[in-house]
Amino acid sequence: MPESATTVPSGAAEFWRQYPRFLARVLWEAFDGSRLFYAWMTLLTAVFLVGANAWAVQVRDGLAVTAMSDHVSWGLYIANFTFLVGLAAGGVMMVIPAYLYHDEEMHDVVIIGELLAVAAIVMAIMFVTVDLGRPDRFWHLIPPFGRFNFPVSMLTWDVLVLNGYLLLNLHICGYLLYMRFIGRKPNPKWYVPFVFLSIVWAISIHTVTAFLYCGLGGRPFWNTALLAPRFLASAFVSGPAFIIIAIQIVRRVIHSDFGEGPIRTLLNIMRVTILINLLMVGSEVFVEFYTGGSHTSAAHYLYFGLHGHNALVPWIWSSVVMTVIAAGLLLSPRAVADRRLLNLACVLAFAGIWIEKGMGLIIPGFIPSTLHEVVEYLPSVMEWKITAGIWALGFMIYTVAIKVTINVMGAGRRHFSVLPPEA
Amino acid sequence: MSQPTTPPAEGITRRDMFKGLGATLGLAAYAKALAPLTEWKPFESVEDFLQKHYSELSAVDLEVVLKRIEKDTKKQYGADVQVSADRPQPGVKFGYALNLSICIGCRKCAEACHKENNHDRPSHQSYIRVLEMSNGSLDLEKGNAHYDHPVPAKDKFYMPIQCQQCDHPPCVDVCPVEATWKEPDGIVVVDYNWCIGCRYCEAACPYHARRFNWSKPQIPAAEINPVQGYLSNRIRPQGVMEKCTFCLHRTRNGKLPACLEACPTGARVFGNLLDPDSEIRWVLQNKRVFVLKEELGTKPQFFYFFDA
Amino acid sequence: MPQELSINPQAMRGWNRAVGGGSVRHRNRVSKLSTTTWTVAVAAVVAVAGGMAFAQKSKAPAQAAGEIPRVASAAPLHPVTIQRPAGPPRVNTGTTNFHGQAVTVACGTCHATTQPNARTHTSAELDQFHQGLKYAHGELNCLSCHNATNYDTLRLADGRSVEFADVMTLCGQCHGSQLRDYQHGAHGGMTGYWDLSRGPRTRNNCVNCHDPHSPKYPLARPVFPPRDRISVPVKAAAANH
């Protein structure tokens, strides 16, 4: 053991012997735990099943069970997809301090962010899948049997970057956990390059997702160069907000006290990104309303309603209020010491951005329609069920992943790290 | 299964029993939740599922596919139909012009489209949407598709909008699976057997020209138009995109599109843009024509004009 | 002039060439080689050559393939049939015959014996027949179009008579721009084939749509209102199987 600790995993035979054991352990961890764990997983399973049932009905009867129409042809699913890509990209805000700036403490907990990326990407992909009219034809995307319209279609770029990001993070987390499982020191050659790649990749997933929308000349509300930067800024709010809360939950569950430094770092990041996000939203709003004209009717619809239609107005103003309050709380010096204040700020920021980048971004792209007709959209019950189901599945994946990580690393550890201390 | 007094044998604890029970219930719940999928029939046969992209079908393949679609239509809708796959004619590029001075907004074109193209009956689907516009403004913002009074109303004009068959179609660019493309005669078509239903094209189209089959189209057998084209008016499957094809099952055989024949005033002019003697060319050369949303660079092949 | 004005299906192509076929005209002028047209011709050739070069460079495949010899012009063309009025109208006498059918008479039956009045221009001015006929057609009077010497025909502006069946010749005298548009397929409903090498076409004539005495196109009730939301019952799909 000692002499192999610094080397690359030795031999295929060793790997084939150990890897199934590793997988079995992961599986075991997923189905065994405390009463609290069972209760939580049962709840999530129940919600997931409600969603799965709704999806099965939707597949059978068609997307007519949603509230979407030929005017508003994307809805809650694509709104969640967009938000979740941002959440996945947001995890990178732990990776950058940890690896680029050698923040030791962040290094210890960085896997919380990487696993979040995995869960969020899985959810994002599921949201796209449930939005498809013909999921049975998914193989049409996959060459050589399918036809992949690359590089012309931005959607093909998105397929590549999302799956690439998923694989990258699965590899990084999986490798580190596996090494820990077999008691060896991970070889930096096998993960550090991937970590750096994942930093660039995180930016790319959200940029490409923004390009999906802002490249469409027929939709003036989306057709702005500011969309990708805005996406990134808001992603770097929602990601850290989620992680700050996740860290606190994990350490309460395992009775530990790690992560104080990382929480501060993330708080400092959010203090900047939430202001950048507000600034960008503000400049968009200025351009729209000061310029006027028919290209701004979508913004009018969103913020004030149009021709007596105002379904989104309560949503967007809730978002504005939540984000502004969150910004105020985060900027307050008391946010560092007062955990309740910080948590409230994180929840508000997370919810505010979920609305702004979800319903607040996707729906006004379709209202008014390209023929300037106003046909409103509010998600149907089926859409809410399916959406809740996917979120439940995401939480299941994240819970299991975190649990595996904790337990593989060994109980009772004060530290949480799957990584060796930096050399 | 074991007597309550005896301790659980072979190390089976109560906890394990609960787990087993939970797992069984869980699996049952999964099966129940996903049960609607067993009633889902997205395709009639394995050949249907495995069908290749339209452009990769050989002549023989295509013949088999057309026969299969005819058979499936008979089975699902009870109608005898003939599905053909007309090819673009060399030397022909279709163009359409619409005289806004003559159009009275009667929507007979939209109705004819509905019938000709075997649209879903309950949703009143049609590829044509007619906007009532106010004189003095071409701003679509001021248009209204839901007018219901005798037409033409005073100080109004009427603007039917359908697929503009753009030379630079944004809908084609965005399709991730090449299920939609522009044919040599200018028609943008969809392979209904290849589309995955992501609706990105519907978001990309600046003219509200694309339609989605939110559910399986419902048409009584007696109302089904039996003259059908693979790329045009055959009954579409659930969950795929569709669009106006200038009735290519008609126009590729030399016939006028259904919307033109239905027009009582002759506001519509259709023909071959490559024929210098065609009616459409005369309009382009002698009328002051314009296209919708020219600034987007989509290069529509559908033109509007007013009489001088 | 009458030759050109008469609506003859076989002449449709001819009109198109005469008005739209700019290239044909140029060729004729060049063959005459008069000094004035010479410069025009040279300019045209330069322009065409330049245009072709540009077309090549900007690789517009559709346009380049455009002016290939048309198959259609070689094949015999199917006719364009213009619907015509059956003949002179018959006027209801207001009485019925033994079988209960309305008794109608030809125009000449009465007008052979009545004195024409050139000043009459609405039916209100008459004390019998044609009562209730709605008239709204500019400043015309009856004899502007009806032939006072033979009421079973119509009268052109120059005094010559024209059959009811050729009514379009009459209308076209004043409504030149409409006739021109009609001749180029940009006015008036039609059915059949856009490609006359593959089938015939049938066209309306003026009075199919316009009442000659009140030609403004009548108001119509729009059909087929759009529906925005999917109104399909969800269970329907399952019931299909």
mmCIF file of N, CA, C and O in Angstrom, chain B residues 69-123:
data_model
loop_
_atom_site.group_PDB
_atom_site.id
_atom_site.type_symbol
_atom_site.label_atom_id
_atom_site.label_comp_id
_atom_site.label_asym_id
_atom_site.label_seq_id
_atom_site.Cartn_x
_atom_site.Cartn_y
_atom_site.Cartn_z
ATOM 1 N N ILE B 69 -47.360 4.002 -44.638
ATOM 2 C CA ILE B 69 -48.135 5.140 -44.108
ATOM 3 C C ILE B 69 -49.592 5.018 -44.542
ATOM 4 O O ILE B 69 -50.513 5.267 -43.751
ATOM 5 N N GLU B 70 -49.806 4.593 -45.788
ATOM 6 C CA GLU B 70 -51.185 4.407 -46.254
ATOM 7 C C GLU B 70 -51.899 3.370 -45.395
ATOM 8 O O GLU B 70 -53.045 3.542 -44.991
ATOM 9 N N LYS B 71 -51.175 2.300 -45.109
ATOM 10 C CA LYS B 71 -51.763 1.225 -44.301
ATOM 11 C C LYS B 71 -52.066 1.712 -42.885
ATOM 12 O O LYS B 71 -53.143 1.466 -42.337
ATOM 13 N N ASP B 72 -51.116 2.446 -42.304
ATOM 14 C CA ASP B 72 -51.313 2.940 -40.940
ATOM 15 C C ASP B 72 -52.461 3.944 -40.878
ATOM 16 O O ASP B 72 -53.202 3.983 -39.886
ATOM 17 N N THR B 73 -52.587 4.757 -41.937
ATOM 18 C CA THR B 73 -53.689 5.722 -41.950
ATOM 19 C C THR B 73 -55.024 4.997 -41.982
ATOM 20 O O THR B 73 -55.979 5.369 -41.303
ATOM 21 N N LYS B 74 -55.060 3.937 -42.784
ATOM 22 C CA LYS B 74 -56.289 3.133 -42.850
ATOM 23 C C LYS B 74 -56.616 2.560 -41.478
ATOM 24 O O LYS B 74 -57.760 2.596 -41.016
ATOM 25 N N LYS B 75 -55.570 2.055 -40.821
ATOM 26 C CA LYS B 75 -55.770 1.415 -39.536
ATOM 27 C C LYS B 75 -56.208 2.418 -38.467
ATOM 28 O O LYS B 75 -57.120 2.155 -37.683
ATOM 29 N N GLN B 76 -55.548 3.593 -38.457
ATOM 30 C CA GLN B 76 -55.818 4.550 -37.376
ATOM 31 C C GLN B 76 -57.005 5.452 -37.647
ATOM 32 O O GLN B 76 -57.666 5.899 -36.730
ATOM 33 N N TYR B 77 -57.229 5.766 -38.918
ATOM 34 C CA TYR B 77 -58.268 6.751 -39.226
ATOM 35 C C TYR B 77 -59.395 6.171 -40.093
ATOM 36 O O TYR B 77 -60.386 6.846 -40.348
ATOM 37 N N GLY B 78 -59.187 4.963 -40.597
ATOM 38 C CA GLY B 78 -60.225 4.338 -41.397
ATOM 39 C C GLY B 78 -60.420 4.951 -42.769
ATOM 40 O O GLY B 78 -61.499 4.848 -43.359
ATOM 41 N N ALA B 79 -59.401 5.605 -43.284
ATOM 42 C CA ALA B 79 -59.546 6.241 -44.591
ATOM 43 C C ALA B 79 -58.555 5.648 -45.585
ATOM 44 O O ALA B 79 -57.422 5.329 -45.228
ATOM 45 N N ASP B 80 -58.994 5.498 -46.844
ATOM 46 C CA ASP B 80 -58.103 5.055 -47.913
ATOM 47 C C ASP B 80 -57.445 6.276 -48.528
ATOM 48 O O ASP B 80 -58.129 7.145 -49.071
ATOM 49 N N VAL B 81 -56.140 6.338 -48.401
ATOM 50 C CA VAL B 81 -55.440 7.517 -48.925
ATOM 51 C C VAL B 81 -54.302 7.081 -49.833
ATOM 52 O O VAL B 81 -53.853 5.931 -49.785
ATOM 53 N N GLN B 82 -53.849 8.004 -50.689
ATOM 54 C CA GLN B 82 -52.670 7.762 -51.515
ATOM 55 C C GLN B 82 -51.612 8.774 -51.106
ATOM 56 O O GLN B 82 -51.822 9.979 -51.215
ATOM 57 N N VAL B 83 -50.477 8.243 -50.638
ATOM 58 C CA VAL B 83 -49.390 9.127 -50.228
ATOM 59 C C VAL B 83 -48.305 9.070 -51.291
ATOM 60 O O VAL B 83 -47.834 7.991 -51.651
ATOM 61 N N SER B 84 -47.939 10.221 -51.812
ATOM 62 C CA SER B 84 -46.882 10.264 -52.817
ATOM 63 C C SER B 84 -45.726 11.092 -52.280
ATOM 64 O O SER B 84 -45.848 11.775 -51.269
ATOM 65 N N ALA B 85 -44.610 10.998 -52.966
ATOM 66 C CA ALA B 85 -43.444 11.800 -52.586
ATOM 67 C C ALA B 85 -42.983 12.531 -53.838
ATOM 68 O O ALA B 85 -42.030 12.127 -54.494
ATOM 69 N N ASP B 86 -43.682 13.608 -54.182
ATOM 70 C CA ASP B 86 -43.347 14.350 -55.394
ATOM 71 C C ASP B 86 -42.016 15.064 -55.214
ATOM 72 O O ASP B 86 -41.768 15.675 -54.182
ATOM 73 N N ARG B 87 -41.206 14.986 -56.258
ATOM 74 C CA ARG B 87 -39.889 15.622 -56.201
ATOM 75 C C ARG B 87 -39.981 17.043 -56.750
ATOM 76 O O ARG B 87 -40.851 17.339 -57.562
ATOM 77 N N PRO B 88 -39.054 17.907 -56.348
ATOM 78 C CA PRO B 88 -39.029 19.243 -56.944
ATOM 79 C C PRO B 88 -38.760 19.156 -58.448
ATOM 80 O O PRO B 88 -38.016 18.266 -58.886
ATOM 81 N N GLN B 89 -39.371 20.054 -59.221
ATOM 82 C CA GLN B 89 -39.132 20.038 -60.667
ATOM 83 C C GLN B 89 -37.917 20.906 -60.976
ATOM 84 O O GLN B 89 -37.761 21.971 -60.403
ATOM 85 N N PRO B 90 -37.094 20.471 -61.921
ATOM 86 C CA PRO B 90 -35.978 21.333 -62.301
ATOM 87 C C PRO B 90 -36.489 22.615 -62.946
ATOM 88 O O PRO B 90 -37.501 22.617 -63.643
ATOM 89 N N GLY B 91 -35.794 23.710 -62.702
ATOM 90 C CA GLY B 91 -36.175 24.984 -63.314
ATOM 91 C C GLY B 91 -37.366 25.639 -62.656
ATOM 92 O O GLY B 91 -37.934 26.569 -63.209
ATOM 93 N N VAL B 92 -37.785 25.139 -61.501
ATOM 94 C CA VAL B 92 -38.942 25.733 -60.831
ATOM 95 C C VAL B 92 -38.534 26.172 -59.431
ATOM 96 O O VAL B 92 -37.930 25.414 -58.673
ATOM 97 N N LYS B 93 -38.828 27.414 -59.123
ATOM 98 C CA LYS B 93 -38.696 27.882 -57.743
ATOM 99 C C LYS B 93 -39.962 28.666 -57.421
ATOM 100 O O LYS B 93 -40.290 29.624 -58.111
ATOM 101 N N PHE B 94 -40.660 28.215 -56.393
ATOM 102 C CA PHE B 94 -41.982 28.781 -56.138
ATOM 103 C C PHE B 94 -41.899 30.127 -55.430
ATOM 104 O O PHE B 94 -41.062 30.347 -54.559
ATOM 105 N N GLY B 95 -42.793 30.997 -55.834
ATOM 106 C CA GLY B 95 -42.942 32.283 -55.159
ATOM 107 C C GLY B 95 -44.425 32.588 -55.017
ATOM 108 O O GLY B 95 -45.259 32.071 -55.767
ATOM 109 N N TYR B 96 -44.727 33.420 -54.043
ATOM 110 C CA TYR B 96 -46.127 33.723 -53.752
ATOM 111 C C TYR B 96 -46.203 35.226 -53.499
ATOM 112 O O TYR B 96 -45.316 35.809 -52.888
ATOM 113 N N ALA B 97 -47.229 35.858 -54.022
ATOM 114 C CA ALA B 97 -47.428 37.279 -53.750
ATOM 115 C C ALA B 97 -48.874 37.488 -53.337
ATOM 116 O O ALA B 97 -49.759 36.744 -53.763
ATOM 117 N N LEU B 98 -49.090 38.491 -52.511
ATOM 118 C CA LEU B 98 -50.428 38.715 -52.006
ATOM 119 C C LEU B 98 -50.774 40.204 -52.097
ATOM 120 O O LEU B 98 -50.023 41.054 -51.607
ATOM 121 N N ASN B 99 -51.889 40.476 -52.758
ATOM 122 C CA ASN B 99 -52.313 41.849 -52.988
ATOM 123 C C ASN B 99 -53.165 42.332 -51.810
ATOM 124 O O ASN B 99 -54.329 41.933 -51.657
ATOM 125 N N LEU B 100 -52.560 43.190 -50.986
ATOM 126 C CA LEU B 100 -53.250 43.630 -49.773
ATOM 127 C C LEU B 100 -54.397 44.589 -50.082
ATOM 128 O O LEU B 100 -55.273 44.798 -49.245
ATOM 129 N N SER B 101 -54.392 45.160 -51.287
ATOM 130 C CA SER B 101 -55.503 46.046 -51.651
ATOM 131 C C SER B 101 -56.758 45.246 -51.953
ATOM 132 O O SER B 101 -57.866 45.760 -51.857
ATOM 133 N N ILE B 102 -56.588 44.001 -52.363
ATOM 134 C CA ILE B 102 -57.729 43.197 -52.787
ATOM 135 C C ILE B 102 -58.233 42.293 -51.676
ATOM 136 O O ILE B 102 -59.417 42.018 -51.572
ATOM 137 N N CYS B 103 -57.326 41.826 -50.829
ATOM 138 C CA CYS B 103 -57.728 40.883 -49.777
ATOM 139 C C CYS B 103 -58.796 41.531 -48.898
ATOM 140 O O CYS B 103 -58.641 42.658 -48.440
ATOM 141 N N ILE B 104 -59.902 40.781 -48.682
ATOM 142 C CA ILE B 104 -60.983 41.328 -47.871
ATOM 143 C C ILE B 104 -61.015 40.713 -46.474
ATOM 144 O O ILE B 104 -61.866 41.049 -45.660
ATOM 145 N N GLY B 105 -60.105 39.790 -46.199
ATOM 146 C CA GLY B 105 -60.042 39.234 -44.852
ATOM 147 C C GLY B 105 -61.114 38.212 -44.530
ATOM 148 O O GLY B 105 -61.505 38.050 -43.371
ATOM 149 N N CYS B 106 -61.609 37.486 -45.543
ATOM 150 C CA CYS B 106 -62.708 36.548 -45.305
ATOM 151 C C CYS B 106 -62.240 35.240 -44.672
ATOM 152 O O CYS B 106 -63.050 34.439 -44.223
ATOM 153 N N ARG B 107 -60.911 35.018 -44.640
ATOM 154 C CA ARG B 107 -60.304 33.827 -44.028
ATOM 155 C C ARG B 107 -60.669 32.535 -44.754
ATOM 156 O O ARG B 107 -60.518 31.452 -44.182
ATOM 157 N N LYS B 108 -61.150 32.630 -45.988
ATOM 158 C CA LYS B 108 -61.450 31.389 -46.708
ATOM 159 C C LYS B 108 -60.172 30.624 -47.029
ATOM 160 O O LYS B 108 -60.179 29.403 -47.146
ATOM 161 N N CYS B 109 -59.066 31.356 -47.159
ATOM 162 C CA CYS B 109 -57.783 30.685 -47.400
ATOM 163 C C CYS B 109 -57.414 29.818 -46.205
ATOM 164 O O CYS B 109 -56.948 28.683 -46.362
ATOM 165 N N ALA B 110 -57.616 30.370 -45.005
ATOM 166 C CA ALA B 110 -57.266 29.618 -43.794
ATOM 167 C C ALA B 110 -58.118 28.359 -43.678
ATOM 168 O O ALA B 110 -57.628 27.292 -43.300
ATOM 169 N N GLU B 111 -59.376 28.498 -44.067
ATOM 170 C CA GLU B 111 -60.268 27.347 -44.004
ATOM 171 C C GLU B 111 -59.878 26.297 -45.041
ATOM 172 O O GLU B 111 -59.844 25.093 -44.755
ATOM 173 N N ALA B 112 -59.554 26.763 -46.240
ATOM 174 C CA ALA B 112 -59.160 25.821 -47.295
ATOM 175 C C ALA B 112 -57.897 25.072 -46.899
ATOM 176 O O ALA B 112 -57.757 23.868 -47.137
ATOM 177 N N CYS B 113 -56.981 25.790 -46.270
ATOM 178 C CA CYS B 113 -55.738 25.178 -45.794
ATOM 179 C C CYS B 113 -56.057 24.070 -44.790
ATOM 180 O O CYS B 113 -55.505 22.973 -44.846
ATOM 181 N N HIS B 114 -56.948 24.382 -43.879
ATOM 182 C CA HIS B 114 -57.357 23.436 -42.847
ATOM 183 C C HIS B 114 -57.847 22.128 -43.474
ATOM 184 O O HIS B 114 -57.471 21.031 -43.056
ATOM 185 N N LYS B 115 -58.672 22.266 -44.512
ATOM 186 C CA LYS B 115 -59.243 21.058 -45.125
ATOM 187 C C LYS B 115 -58.234 20.346 -46.012
ATOM 188 O O LYS B 115 -58.086 19.128 -45.954
ATOM 189 N N GLU B 116 -57.545 21.113 -46.829
ATOM 190 C CA GLU B 116 -56.602 20.516 -47.784
ATOM 191 C C GLU B 116 -55.511 19.740 -47.057
ATOM 192 O O GLU B 116 -55.111 18.665 -47.471
ATOM 193 N N ASN B 117 -55.023 20.335 -45.957
ATOM 194 C CA ASN B 117 -53.838 19.776 -45.317
ATOM 195 C C ASN B 117 -54.145 18.825 -44.165
ATOM 196 O O ASN B 117 -53.255 18.516 -43.372
ATOM 197 N N ASN B 118 -55.371 18.371 -44.066
ATOM 198 C CA ASN B 118 -55.733 17.377 -43.056
ATOM 199 C C ASN B 118 -55.344 17.808 -41.649
ATOM 200 O O ASN B 118 -54.713 17.076 -40.894
ATOM 201 N N HIS B 119 -55.705 19.050 -41.340
ATOM 202 C CA HIS B 119 -55.381 19.565 -40.014
ATOM 203 C C HIS B 119 -56.304 18.976 -38.953
ATOM 204 O O HIS B 119 -57.421 18.577 -39.232
ATOM 205 N N ASP B 120 -55.789 19.020 -37.727
ATOM 206 C CA ASP B 120 -56.574 18.600 -36.571
ATOM 207 C C ASP B 120 -57.850 19.436 -36.508
ATOM 208 O O ASP B 120 -57.808 20.665 -36.536
ATOM 209 N N ARG B 121 -58.983 18.765 -36.431
ATOM 210 C CA ARG B 121 -60.265 19.487 -36.476
ATOM 211 C C ARG B 121 -60.553 20.294 -35.214
ATOM 212 O O ARG B 121 -60.869 21.476 -35.297
ATOM 213 N N PRO B 122 -60.451 19.697 -33.991
ATOM 214 C CA PRO B 122 -60.867 20.449 -32.807
ATOM 215 C C PRO B 122 -60.082 21.746 -32.596
ATOM 216 O O PRO B 122 -60.635 22.731 -32.136
ATOM 217 N N SER B 123 -58.799 21.772 -32.952
ATOM 218 C CA SER B 123 -58.001 22.961 -32.657
ATOM 219 C C SER B 123 -58.075 23.994 -33.776
ATOM 220 O O SER B 123 -57.407 25.023 -33.702
#
